[in-house]
Short mmCIF file of C-alpha atoms in Angstrom, two decimals:
data_model
loop_
_atom_site.label_atom_id
_atom_site.label_comp_id
_atom_site.label_asym_id
_atom_site.label_seq_id
_atom_site.Cartn_x
_atom_site.Cartn_y
_atom_site.Cartn_z
CA MET R 242 -44.89 266.71 175.81
CA THR R 243 -41.91 264.69 177.02
CA ARG R 244 -42.65 262.03 179.66
CA GLU R 245 -39.61 260.80 181.55
CA LEU R 246 -39.62 258.16 184.26
CA ILE R 247 -36.72 258.51 186.68
CA PHE R 248 -36.22 255.13 188.28
CA ASP R 249 -34.08 252.84 190.38
CA THR R 250 -34.03 249.15 191.21
CA GLU R 251 -32.76 246.99 194.05
CA THR R 252 -31.55 243.46 193.38
CA THR R 253 -30.07 240.42 195.07
CA GLY R 254 -26.73 240.98 193.33
CA PHE R 255 -25.00 242.16 190.19
CA ASP R 256 -25.94 239.85 187.33
CA PRO R 257 -29.27 238.23 186.44
CA MET R 258 -27.42 235.79 184.20
CA THR R 259 -25.87 234.19 187.29
CA GLY R 260 -29.14 233.92 189.22
CA ASP R 261 -29.55 237.37 190.75
CA ARG R 262 -33.04 238.85 190.67
CA LEU R 263 -34.92 242.12 190.85
CA ILE R 264 -36.51 242.75 194.27
CA GLU R 265 -37.68 246.37 194.16
CA ILE R 266 -38.44 248.99 191.54
CA GLY R 267 -39.45 252.62 191.92
CA LEU R 268 -40.30 255.18 189.24
CA VAL R 269 -41.25 258.85 189.50
CA GLU R 270 -42.89 260.68 186.62
CA MET R 271 -41.58 263.89 185.12
CA VAL R 272 -43.34 265.71 182.27
CA ASP R 273 -41.46 268.47 180.47
CA ARG R 274 -38.84 268.43 183.26
CA SER R 275 -41.41 268.96 186.03
CA LEU R 276 -42.31 266.28 188.59
CA THR R 277 -46.00 265.42 188.44
CA GLY R 278 -46.32 263.67 191.81
CA SER R 279 -47.15 260.37 190.09
CA ASN R 280 -45.03 257.33 190.87
CA TYR R 281 -44.92 253.55 190.68
CA HIS R 282 -43.39 251.28 193.32
CA ALA R 283 -43.29 247.53 193.86
CA TYR R 284 -41.44 244.98 195.96
CA VAL R 285 -40.83 241.71 194.15
CA ASN R 286 -40.35 238.22 195.55
CA PRO R 287 -37.09 237.03 193.94
CA GLU R 288 -37.91 233.37 194.67
CA ARG R 289 -34.46 232.95 196.16
CA ASP R 290 -32.52 234.07 199.24
CA VAL R 291 -31.16 237.59 199.55
CA PRO R 292 -27.41 237.49 200.27
CA GLU R 293 -26.22 239.25 203.41
CA SER R 294 -24.01 241.55 201.32
CA ALA R 295 -27.05 242.79 199.39
CA PHE R 296 -29.18 243.07 202.55
CA LYS R 297 -26.60 245.42 204.07
CA ILE R 298 -27.08 247.79 201.11
CA HIS R 299 -30.87 247.96 200.87
CA GLY R 300 -32.19 246.28 204.02
CA LEU R 301 -34.60 244.01 202.12
CA SER R 302 -34.49 240.54 203.61
CA THR R 303 -35.61 237.15 202.34
CA GLU R 304 -38.22 237.08 205.12
CA PHE R 305 -39.62 240.51 204.13
CA LEU R 306 -39.89 239.60 200.46
CA LYS R 307 -41.28 236.08 200.71
CA ASP R 308 -44.94 237.20 200.72
CA LYS R 309 -44.50 239.83 198.00
CA PRO R 310 -45.72 239.18 194.42
CA VAL R 311 -43.36 237.66 191.90
CA PHE R 312 -42.53 239.77 188.84
CA SER R 313 -45.05 238.04 186.59
CA GLU R 314 -47.78 239.26 188.95
CA VAL R 315 -46.78 242.92 188.73
CA MET R 316 -45.53 243.11 185.14
CA ASP R 317 -48.88 244.17 183.64
CA GLU R 318 -49.18 247.12 186.02
CA PHE R 319 -45.53 247.98 185.50
CA ALA R 320 -45.79 247.81 181.70
CA GLU R 321 -48.93 249.95 181.70
CA TYR R 322 -47.24 252.61 183.82
CA VAL R 323 -44.11 252.67 181.65
CA GLY R 324 -46.11 252.83 178.42
CA ASP R 325 -44.73 252.66 174.91
CA ASP R 326 -42.93 255.98 174.49
CA SER R 327 -41.75 257.25 177.87
CA VAL R 328 -38.03 257.80 178.44
CA LEU R 329 -36.48 255.91 181.37
CA VAL R 330 -33.75 257.68 183.33
CA ALA R 331 -31.45 255.88 185.77
CA HIS R 332 -28.02 256.23 187.34
CA ASN R 333 -25.85 253.55 185.73
CA ALA R 334 -28.86 252.68 183.57
CA GLU R 335 -27.23 249.64 181.97
CA PHE R 336 -27.35 247.81 185.32
CA ASP R 337 -31.05 248.48 185.94
CA MET R 338 -31.95 247.94 182.28
CA ARG R 339 -30.31 244.51 182.31
CA PHE R 340 -32.40 243.34 185.29
CA ILE R 341 -35.69 244.80 184.04
CA ASN R 342 -35.28 243.34 180.58
CA TRP R 343 -34.25 239.96 181.97
CA GLU R 344 -37.44 239.86 184.04
CA LEU R 345 -39.58 240.95 181.08
CA GLU R 346 -37.99 238.41 178.76
CA ASN R 347 -38.27 235.67 181.37
CA ALA R 348 -41.99 236.45 181.66
CA GLY R 349 -42.42 236.27 177.88
CA ARG R 350 -42.81 240.02 177.42
CA PRO R 351 -41.05 242.36 174.95
CA ILE R 352 -37.97 244.04 176.38
CA ILE R 353 -37.54 247.81 176.57
CA HIS R 354 -35.19 249.06 173.86
CA ALA R 355 -31.91 250.57 175.01
CA LYS R 356 -32.66 253.76 173.05
CA ARG R 357 -35.39 254.58 175.59
CA PHE R 358 -32.91 254.73 178.49
CA ILE R 359 -30.90 257.75 179.63
CA ASP R 360 -27.90 257.19 181.91
CA THR R 361 -27.27 260.02 184.37
CA LEU R 362 -23.92 258.48 185.30
CA ALA R 363 -22.75 258.90 181.69
CA ILE R 364 -23.99 262.51 181.69
CA ALA R 365 -22.16 263.22 184.96
CA ARG R 366 -18.92 261.67 183.71
CA THR R 367 -19.06 263.89 180.64
CA LYS R 368 -19.73 267.04 182.68
CA PHE R 369 -17.30 266.22 185.50
CA PRO R 370 -14.54 263.97 184.09
CA GLY R 371 -12.33 262.43 186.73
CA ALA R 372 -14.61 263.48 189.62
CA ALA R 373 -16.65 261.26 191.91
CA ASN R 374 -20.03 260.80 190.24
CA SER R 375 -21.95 258.48 192.54
CA LEU R 376 -25.47 259.58 193.41
CA ASP R 377 -24.29 260.70 196.87
CA ALA R 378 -21.39 262.66 195.34
CA LEU R 379 -23.73 264.41 192.89
CA CYS R 380 -26.15 265.24 195.71
CA LYS R 381 -23.28 266.92 197.55
CA ARG R 382 -22.13 268.77 194.42
CA PHE R 383 -25.61 270.11 193.63
CA GLY R 384 -26.81 270.64 197.19
CA VAL R 385 -29.57 268.02 196.88
CA ASN R 386 -30.73 266.91 200.33
CA ASN R 387 -30.21 263.18 200.83
CA THR R 388 -29.79 263.10 204.60
CA HIS R 389 -32.83 260.79 204.88
CA ARG R 390 -31.00 258.18 202.77
CA THR R 391 -29.48 255.74 205.25
CA LEU R 392 -30.11 252.67 203.08
CA HIS R 393 -30.69 252.32 199.36
CA GLY R 394 -34.37 252.24 198.42
CA ALA R 395 -35.67 252.24 194.85
CA LEU R 396 -38.38 254.89 195.18
CA LEU R 397 -36.35 257.15 197.49
CA ASP R 398 -33.32 256.94 195.20
CA ALA R 399 -35.51 257.68 192.17
CA GLU R 400 -36.88 260.81 193.86
CA ILE R 401 -33.36 261.98 194.74
CA LEU R 402 -32.11 261.18 191.23
CA ALA R 403 -34.91 263.29 189.73
CA ASP R 404 -33.50 266.37 191.48
CA VAL R 405 -29.96 265.46 190.43
CA TYR R 406 -31.07 264.87 186.82
CA ILE R 407 -32.61 268.35 186.63
CA GLU R 408 -29.34 269.84 187.90
CA LEU R 409 -27.32 267.84 185.38
CA LEU R 410 -29.44 269.36 182.63
CA GLY R 411 -28.71 272.88 183.84
CA GLY R 412 -31.01 273.25 186.81
CA ARG R 413 -34.58 274.44 187.12
CA GLN R 414 -33.46 277.96 186.21
CA ALA R 415 -32.65 276.76 182.70
CA GLY R 416 -36.34 276.37 181.98
CA LEU R 417 -37.00 279.89 183.24
CA ASP R 418 -34.26 281.29 181.01
CA LEU R 419 -35.84 279.58 178.04
CA ALA R 420 -39.20 281.08 178.93
CA VAL R 421 -37.65 284.55 179.05
CA GLN R 422 -36.03 284.05 175.66
CA LYS R 423 -39.36 283.01 174.19
CA THR R 424 -40.97 286.10 175.65
CA VAL R 425 -38.33 288.37 174.12
CA ILE R 426 -38.87 286.80 170.73
CA ALA R 427 -42.63 287.11 171.06
CA THR R 428 -42.44 290.82 171.93
CA GLY R 429 -40.37 291.87 168.92
CA PRO R 430 -41.53 294.42 166.29
CA ARG R 431 -45.26 294.27 165.80
CA LYS R 432 -46.93 294.31 162.43
CA GLU R 433 -49.01 297.46 161.91
CA ARG R 434 -52.68 296.77 161.36
CA PRO R 435 -55.05 299.14 159.51
CA HIS R 436 -57.18 301.38 161.74
CA ARG R 437 -60.79 300.26 161.82
CA THR R 438 -63.88 302.29 162.74
CA PHE R 439 -67.27 300.94 163.72
CA ALA R 440 -70.47 302.94 163.14
CA VAL R 441 -72.68 303.40 166.24
CA ASN R 442 -76.44 303.72 165.70
CA ASP R 443 -78.90 305.83 167.74
CA GLU R 444 -80.18 302.78 169.62
CA ASP R 445 -76.70 301.96 170.87
CA LEU R 446 -76.07 305.58 171.92
CA THR R 447 -79.32 305.75 173.88
CA ALA R 448 -78.58 302.47 175.64
CA HIS R 449 -75.09 303.69 176.54
CA GLU R 450 -76.43 306.99 177.97
CA GLU R 451 -78.98 305.14 180.08
CA PHE R 452 -76.24 302.85 181.41
CA VAL R 453 -73.96 305.78 182.31
CA LYS R 454 -76.77 307.34 184.39
CA THR R 455 -76.68 304.28 186.65
CA LEU R 456 -72.98 304.80 187.51
CA SER R 457 -71.59 306.98 190.29
CA ASN R 458 -68.21 308.71 190.00
CA ALA R 459 -67.48 307.36 186.54
CA VAL R 460 -63.89 308.44 185.87
CA TRP R 461 -64.56 309.53 182.29
CA LEU R 462 -67.24 311.99 183.53
CA ASN R 463 -64.94 313.86 185.96
#
């Protein structure tokens, strides 16, 4: 069983090393390339002002976030949801990974190893070199509905990215094709088994005859 967490974050800016902070995180769970309906979402008080330039992107204001928990108050729940072996999938994963790991390290927690992250932007650039590969561009290319996306939001973007990720991997039909191939293999030449006979005693015959008498229009009697 492969558990993947497709996720997105919103932040106050571009670099935690210069004082920017995580303010929202959303993850949706996918097991064996199927969404389970499980998700995790949290707003985080960055303990600083949200710049106007960032507010215009995600609509999360300093006023809205000031009564939200700080990261140290949600990290246990977050860490429990992520677990020890799930794969984390994000668009431009290095950006999100940098903020998440900065927050974990700042709270005295182990960081999440880079090997656990998958970057859908890198996948898209490999599949469509030279093309626009933003999340909106990929939605348009794959016919993924994102008309309800007027502002960036971590959970909404994670849900949209999950559909895009499946398409990047070959689409939902790919799984069906694999199932068909497995069926073909399973229905190959069958090994002949020796014919077996089972002796029937008089008691069994009598019981069977009594049972048949209780049936009407039994097909094998016509």
